[in-house]
PDB file of C-alpha atoms in Angstrom:
ATOM      1  CA  MET A   1       0.039   0.060  -0.044  1.00 59.00           C
ATOM      2  CA  VAL A   2       2.867   2.470   0.891  1.00 52.00           C
ATOM      3  CA  ILE A   3       4.487   1.641  -2.388  1.00 57.00           C
ATOM      4  CA  GLY A   4       1.184   2.425  -4.256  1.00 54.00           C
ATOM      5  CA  ILE A   5       1.010   5.918  -2.440  1.00 51.00           C
ATOM      6  CA  LEU A   6       4.588   6.741  -3.277  1.00 48.00           C
ATOM      7  CA  SER A   7       4.238   5.852  -6.798  1.00 52.00           C
ATOM      8  CA  ALA A   8       1.109   7.813  -7.140  1.00 52.00           C
ATOM      9  CA  ILE A   9       3.151  10.885  -6.038  1.00 53.00           C
ATOM     10  CA  ALA A  10       6.379  10.148  -7.783  1.00 50.00           C
ATOM     11  CA  VAL A  11       5.253   9.271 -11.288  1.00 49.00           C
ATOM     12  CA  PRO A  12       3.462  12.369 -12.149  1.00 56.00           C
ATOM     13  CA  THR A  13       6.208  14.476 -10.562  1.00 56.00           C
ATOM     14  CA  PHE A  14       8.711  12.582 -12.545  1.00 48.00           C
ATOM     15  CA  GLN A  15       6.470  13.116 -15.716  1.00 53.00           C
ATOM     16  CA  ASN A  16       6.187  16.792 -15.077  1.00 58.00           C
ATOM     17  CA  ALA A  17      10.037  17.111 -14.593  1.00 59.00           C
ATOM     18  CA  SER A  18      10.651  15.134 -17.784  1.00 63.00           C
ATOM     19  CA  ASP A  19       8.248  17.278 -19.669  1.00 60.00           C
ATOM     20  CA  LYS A  20       9.909  20.376 -18.446  1.00 61.00           C
ATOM     21  CA  ALA A  21      13.427  19.270 -19.369  1.00 67.00           C
ATOM     22  CA  ARG A  22      12.132  18.328 -22.818  1.00 66.00           C
ATOM     23  CA  GLN A  23      11.008  21.903 -23.060  1.00 73.00           C
ATOM     24  CA  LYS A  24      14.736  22.979 -23.131  1.00 85.00           C
ATOM     25  CA  GLU A  25      15.290  21.665 -26.653  1.00 91.00           C
ATOM     26  CA  PRO A  26      13.167  24.321 -28.348  1.00 92.00           C
ATOM     27  CA  THR A  27      14.082  26.941 -25.895  1.00 94.00           C
ATOM     28  CA  ASN A  28      17.948  26.480 -26.763  1.00 95.00           C
ATOM     29  CA  LEU A  29      17.063  26.048 -30.494  1.00 96.00           C
ATOM     30  CA  ILE A  30      15.142  29.329 -30.439  1.00 97.00           C
ATOM     31  CA  ALA A  31      17.832  31.226 -28.493  1.00 97.00           C
ATOM     32  CA  SER A  32      20.200  30.217 -31.470  1.00 97.00           C
ATOM     33  CA  TYR A  33      17.736  31.320 -34.122  1.00 98.00           C
ATOM     34  CA  LEU A  34      17.250  34.743 -32.230  1.00 97.00           C
ATOM     35  CA  ARG A  35      21.288  35.150 -32.303  1.00 97.00           C
ATOM     36  CA  ALA A  36      21.126  34.186 -36.075  1.00 98.00           C
ATOM     37  CA  ALA A  37      18.375  36.902 -36.638  1.00 98.00           C
ATOM     38  CA  GLN A  38      20.272  39.504 -34.863  1.00 97.00           C
ATOM     39  CA  ALA A  39      23.501  38.779 -36.910  1.00 98.00           C
ATOM     40  CA  TYR A  40      21.307  38.596 -40.088  1.00 98.00           C
ATOM     41  CA  PHE A  41      19.906  42.119 -39.182  1.00 98.00           C
ATOM     42  CA  THR A  42      23.317  43.539 -38.320  1.00 97.00           C
ATOM     43  CA  GLU A  43      24.606  42.660 -41.793  1.00 98.00           C
ATOM     44  CA  TYR A  44      21.698  43.351 -44.070  1.00 98.00           C
ATOM     45  CA  GLY A  45      19.595  45.892 -42.177  1.00 97.00           C
ATOM     46  CA  ASP A  46      16.449  43.595 -42.573  1.00 97.00           C
ATOM     47  CA  LEU A  47      15.118  40.596 -40.557  1.00 98.00           C
ATOM     48  CA  PRO A  48      15.529  36.962 -41.982  1.00 98.00           C
ATOM     49  CA  LYS A  49      12.199  35.691 -43.712  1.00 98.00           C
ATOM     50  CA  ASN A  50      12.872  32.052 -43.499  1.00 98.00           C
ATOM     51  CA  THR A  51      15.279  29.099 -42.843  1.00 97.00           C
ATOM     52  CA  MET A  52      17.403  29.975 -45.731  1.00 97.00           C
ATOM     53  CA  ASP A  53      18.130  33.428 -44.237  1.00 98.00           C
ATOM     54  CA  LEU A  54      18.838  31.950 -40.697  1.00 97.00           C
ATOM     55  CA  GLY A  55      21.064  29.393 -42.411  1.00 96.00           C
ATOM     56  CA  GLU A  56      23.542  32.105 -43.160  1.00 96.00           C
ATOM     57  CA  TYR A  57      24.418  32.060 -39.576  1.00 97.00           C
ATOM     58  CA  MET A  58      23.597  28.648 -38.396  1.00 96.00           C
ATOM     59  CA  SER A  59      22.417  25.124 -39.431  1.00 94.00           C
ATOM     60  CA  VAL A  60      18.777  24.665 -39.253  1.00 97.00           C
ATOM     61  CA  THR A  61      17.857  21.054 -38.949  1.00 95.00           C
ATOM     62  CA  ALA A  62      14.513  19.350 -38.528  1.00 96.00           C
ATOM     63  CA  CYS A  63      12.802  16.095 -38.348  1.00 95.00           C
ATOM     64  CA  THR A  64      10.635  15.610 -41.569  1.00 93.00           C
ATOM     65  CA  LYS A  65       7.452  14.455 -39.537  1.00 90.00           C
ATOM     66  CA  ASN A  66       6.162  15.951 -36.158  1.00 87.00           C
ATOM     67  CA  TYR A  67       6.006  12.560 -34.585  1.00 86.00           C
ATOM     68  CA  PRO A  68       8.667  11.785 -31.691  1.00 91.00           C
ATOM     69  CA  SER A  69       8.982   8.027 -32.394  1.00 90.00           C
ATOM     70  CA  TYR A  70       9.542   8.595 -36.004  1.00 93.00           C
ATOM     71  CA  CYS A  71      12.151  11.185 -35.404  1.00 93.00           C
ATOM     72  CA  GLN A  72      14.069   9.087 -32.985  1.00 91.00           C
ATOM     73  CA  SER A  73      14.834   6.463 -35.676  1.00 92.00           C
ATOM     74  CA  GLU A  74      15.523   8.977 -38.484  1.00 92.00           C
ATOM     75  CA  SER A  75      18.328  11.544 -38.926  1.00 93.00           C
ATOM     76  CA  PRO A  76      17.434  15.160 -39.119  1.00 94.00           C
ATOM     77  CA  ILE A  77      17.357  16.842 -42.442  1.00 94.00           C
ATOM     78  CA  ASP A  78      19.090  20.361 -43.315  1.00 95.00           C
ATOM     79  CA  TYR A  79      16.459  23.167 -43.686  1.00 94.00           C
ATOM     80  CA  THR A  80      19.192  25.570 -44.425  1.00 92.00           C
ATOM     81  CA  ASN A  81      18.535  25.403 -48.156  1.00 91.00           C
ATOM     82  CA  LEU A  82      14.890  25.701 -47.742  1.00 93.00           C
ATOM     83  CA  GLU A  83      12.661  28.750 -47.606  1.00 95.00           C
ATOM     84  CA  SER A  84      10.640  27.426 -44.807  1.00 96.00           C
ATOM     85  CA  VAL A  85       8.924  29.308 -41.871  1.00 97.00           C
ATOM     86  CA  SER A  86       7.951  26.163 -40.019  1.00 97.00           C
ATOM     87  CA  TRP A  87       9.634  22.921 -39.231  1.00 97.00           C
ATOM     88  CA  THR A  88       9.652  20.233 -36.595  1.00 96.00           C
ATOM     89  CA  THR A  89      12.619  20.147 -33.919  1.00 96.00           C
ATOM     90  CA  PRO A  90      15.067  17.014 -34.502  1.00 95.00           C
ATOM     91  CA  SER A  91      13.595  15.274 -31.496  1.00 93.00           C
ATOM     92  CA  GLY A  92      10.045  15.543 -33.071  1.00 94.00           C
ATOM     93  CA  TYR A  93       8.331  16.976 -29.976  1.00 93.00           C
ATOM     94  CA  PHE A  94       7.879  20.428 -31.018  1.00 94.00           C
ATOM     95  CA  ASP A  95       6.955  22.366 -34.158  1.00 96.00           C
ATOM     96  CA  ILE A  96       8.773  25.734 -34.643  1.00 97.00           C
ATOM     97  CA  TYR A  97       6.871  28.760 -36.349  1.00 97.00           C
ATOM     98  CA  MET A  98       8.727  31.781 -37.446  1.00 98.00           C
ATOM     99  CA  GLU A  99       6.903  35.096 -38.372  1.00 97.00           C
ATOM    100  CA  THR A 100       8.585  38.213 -39.463  1.00 97.00           C
ATOM    101  CA  SER A 101       6.908  41.747 -39.618  1.00 94.00           C
ATOM    102  CA  ALA A 102       8.546  44.951 -40.330  1.00 89.00           C
ATOM    103  CA  ASN A 103      10.536  45.314 -37.373  1.00 96.00           C
ATOM    104  CA  LYS A 104      10.020  42.132 -35.335  1.00 98.00           C
ATOM    105  CA  ILE A 105      10.649  38.387 -35.577  1.00 98.00           C
ATOM    106  CA  THR A 106       8.828  35.906 -33.469  1.00 98.00           C
ATOM    107  CA  PHE A 107       9.462  32.230 -33.046  1.00 98.00           C
ATOM    108  CA  ARG A 108       6.922  29.779 -31.243  1.00 96.00           C
ATOM    109  CA  ALA A 109       7.514  26.186 -30.342  1.00 95.00           C
ATOM    110  CA  LEU A 110       4.319  24.305 -30.027  1.00 93.00           C
ATOM    111  CA  PRO A 111       3.997  20.694 -28.634  1.00 92.00           C
ATOM    112  CA  VAL A 112       3.301  18.352 -31.656  1.00 92.00           C
ATOM    113  CA  PRO A 113      -0.144  17.152 -31.685  1.00 89.00           C
ATOM    114  CA  VAL A 114       0.620  13.810 -30.386  1.00 86.00           C
ATOM    115  CA  TYR A 115       2.309  15.329 -27.389  1.00 84.00           C
ATOM    116  CA  GLU A 116       0.158  18.543 -26.997  1.00 81.00           C
ATOM    117  CA  LEU A 117      -1.573  17.499 -23.719  1.00 80.00           C
ATOM    118  CA  LEU A 118       1.775  16.911 -21.945  1.00 77.00           C
ATOM    119  CA  GLY A 119       4.166  19.514 -23.621  1.00 79.00           C
ATOM    120  CA  TYR A 120       5.035  22.889 -22.494  1.00 84.00           C
ATOM    121  CA  GLY A 121       5.689  25.466 -25.368  1.00 90.00           C
ATOM    122  CA  THR A 122       8.314  28.343 -25.761  1.00 94.00           C
ATOM    123  CA  SER A 123       7.833  31.680 -27.570  1.00 96.00           C
ATOM    124  CA  ALA A 124      10.332  34.468 -28.326  1.00 97.00           C
ATOM    125  CA  CYS A 125      10.849  37.513 -30.204  1.00 98.00           C
ATOM    126  CA  PHE A 126      13.418  40.166 -31.293  1.00 98.00           C
ATOM    127  CA  ASN A 127      12.548  43.771 -32.118  1.00 98.00           C
ATOM    128  CA  SER A 128      15.022  45.309 -34.520  1.00 97.00           C
ATOM    129  CA  GLN A 129      13.869  48.753 -33.816  1.00 97.00           C
ATOM    130  CA  THR A 130      14.251  48.731 -30.003  1.00 96.00           C
ATOM    131  CA  GLY A 131      16.842  46.047 -29.785  1.00 95.00           C
ATOM    132  CA  VAL A 132      14.508  43.956 -27.291  1.00 96.00           C
ATOM    133  CA  LEU A 133      14.819  40.347 -27.207  1.00 95.00           C
ATOM    134  CA  LYS A 134      12.489  38.132 -24.999  1.00 97.00           C
ATOM    135  CA  ILE A 135      12.151  34.215 -24.592  1.00 96.00           C
ATOM    136  CA  SER A 136       9.254  32.850 -22.637  1.00 94.00           C
ATOM    137  CA  GLU A 137       8.883  29.331 -21.549  1.00 90.00           C
ATOM    138  CA  GLN A 138       5.317  28.440 -20.693  1.00 87.00           C
ATOM    139  CA  SER A 139       4.911  27.291 -17.189  1.00 81.00           C
ATOM    140  CA  GLN A 140       1.505  25.605 -17.877  1.00 80.00           C
ATOM    141  CA  ARG A 141       0.458  23.007 -20.340  1.00 79.00           C
ATOM    142  CA  LEU A 142      -1.350  25.090 -22.989  1.00 78.00           C
ATOM    143  CA  GLY A 143      -1.324  22.479 -25.691  1.00 80.00           C
ATOM    144  CA  ARG A 144      -0.718  24.193 -28.972  1.00 82.00           C
ATOM    145  CA  ASN A 145      -2.154  27.560 -27.736  1.00 84.00           C
ATOM    146  CA  ILE A 146       1.134  29.148 -27.004  1.00 86.00           C
ATOM    147  CA  PRO A 147       0.757  32.962 -27.138  1.00 86.00           C
ATOM    148  CA  SER A 148       3.418  35.094 -28.937  1.00 89.00           C
ATOM    149  CA  VAL A 149       5.589  37.252 -26.815  1.00 91.00           C
ATOM    150  CA  ASP A 150       5.493  40.824 -27.496  1.00 90.00           C
ATOM    151  CA  CYS A 151       8.714  42.780 -27.643  1.00 91.00           C
TER     152      CYS A 151
END
């Protein structure tokens, strides 16, 4: 009985910690994308529009399907030569969306549909006019309803 009580407490706690740790992948990737966007802006005076533009400053790799078990057995592909504004992280747990406006670039990492009830998302932005850069890891499971950060 004691083991049952302990496992009822420990398993959800472990799952939550595991999901929060998994959130670090898109957070780290998005931080790299923002640095690449800043470098692109510094050189060209404009924000990157897609993965090809980001690819001038970093390698953008992705899984071809947004399904974690598929991505674990397949090698990620290089998106640097593609003009894409959305892609799946190499692990397959998050879809990345990139949006550029006149003076702002935003990235959102949404848990893939098969993982959306367990995943925490991340959103970030860089404002080229003000120089403000923000990254926000969600502290609640919002599914794919991850709001954009304003900067």
